[in-house]
XYZ file of C-alpha atoms in Angstrom:
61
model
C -1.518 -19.194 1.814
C -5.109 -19.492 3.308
C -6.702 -22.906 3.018
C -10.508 -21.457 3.360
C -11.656 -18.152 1.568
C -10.408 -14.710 4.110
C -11.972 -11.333 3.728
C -9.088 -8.837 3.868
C -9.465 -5.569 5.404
C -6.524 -3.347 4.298
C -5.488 0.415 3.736
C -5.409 1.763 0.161
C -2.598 4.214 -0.925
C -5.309 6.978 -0.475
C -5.896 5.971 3.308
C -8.930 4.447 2.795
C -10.075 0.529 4.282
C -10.677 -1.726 1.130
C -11.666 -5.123 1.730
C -11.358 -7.997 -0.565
C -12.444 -12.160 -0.526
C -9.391 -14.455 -1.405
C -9.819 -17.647 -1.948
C -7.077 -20.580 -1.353
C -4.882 -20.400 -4.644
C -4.945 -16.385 -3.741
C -7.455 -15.330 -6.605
C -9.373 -12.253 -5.537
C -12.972 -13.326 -6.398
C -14.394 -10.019 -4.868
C -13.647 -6.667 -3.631
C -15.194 -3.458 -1.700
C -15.156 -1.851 -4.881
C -14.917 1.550 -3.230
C -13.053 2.575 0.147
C -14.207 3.485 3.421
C -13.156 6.025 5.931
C -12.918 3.833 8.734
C -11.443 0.179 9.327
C -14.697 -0.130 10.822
C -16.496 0.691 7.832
C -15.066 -1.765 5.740
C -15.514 -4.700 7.747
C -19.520 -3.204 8.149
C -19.506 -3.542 4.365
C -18.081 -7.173 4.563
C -21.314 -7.706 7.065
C -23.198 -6.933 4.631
C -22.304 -9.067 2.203
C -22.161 -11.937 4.171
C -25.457 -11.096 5.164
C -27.159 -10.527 1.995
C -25.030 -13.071 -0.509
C -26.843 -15.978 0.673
C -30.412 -14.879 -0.455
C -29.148 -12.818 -3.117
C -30.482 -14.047 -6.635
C -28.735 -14.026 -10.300
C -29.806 -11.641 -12.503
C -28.817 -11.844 -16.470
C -28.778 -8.834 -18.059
C-alpha cells in the first residue's frame, strides 16, 4: 500500500493508458477520465494536472 498519494499510469481493457491518483488507504480520488493512445500521453495529462491543480480555483455551480 502507498504511504504518499501515486499517480497510476495503466492500460485499459480497450488498450488505452488511463491514469488515476491513489491516495494511502487506496481510495481513487481522481482519474484521466478518458484514455490516451500512448503511455506517453497519459503521463502528459498527469503533467498537466500537476501543473494546473495548484492555481486552479473552486467553482460552485
Amino acid at each position: 500500500m502507498p504511504s504518499e498519494p501515486q499517480f497510476e499510469v495503466y492500460e485499459d481493457s480497450a488498450g488505452e493508458w488511463r491514469w488515476r491518483l491513489v491516495v494511502a488507504n487506496r481510495n481513487i480520488i481522481a482519474d484521466s477520465g478518458e484514455g490516451y493512445s500512448s503511455k506517453q500521453g497519459a503521463k502528459r495529462g498527469i503533467e498537466s494536472v500537476k501543473n494546473n491543480a495548484p492555481v486552479a480555483r473552486v467553482v460552485e455551480k
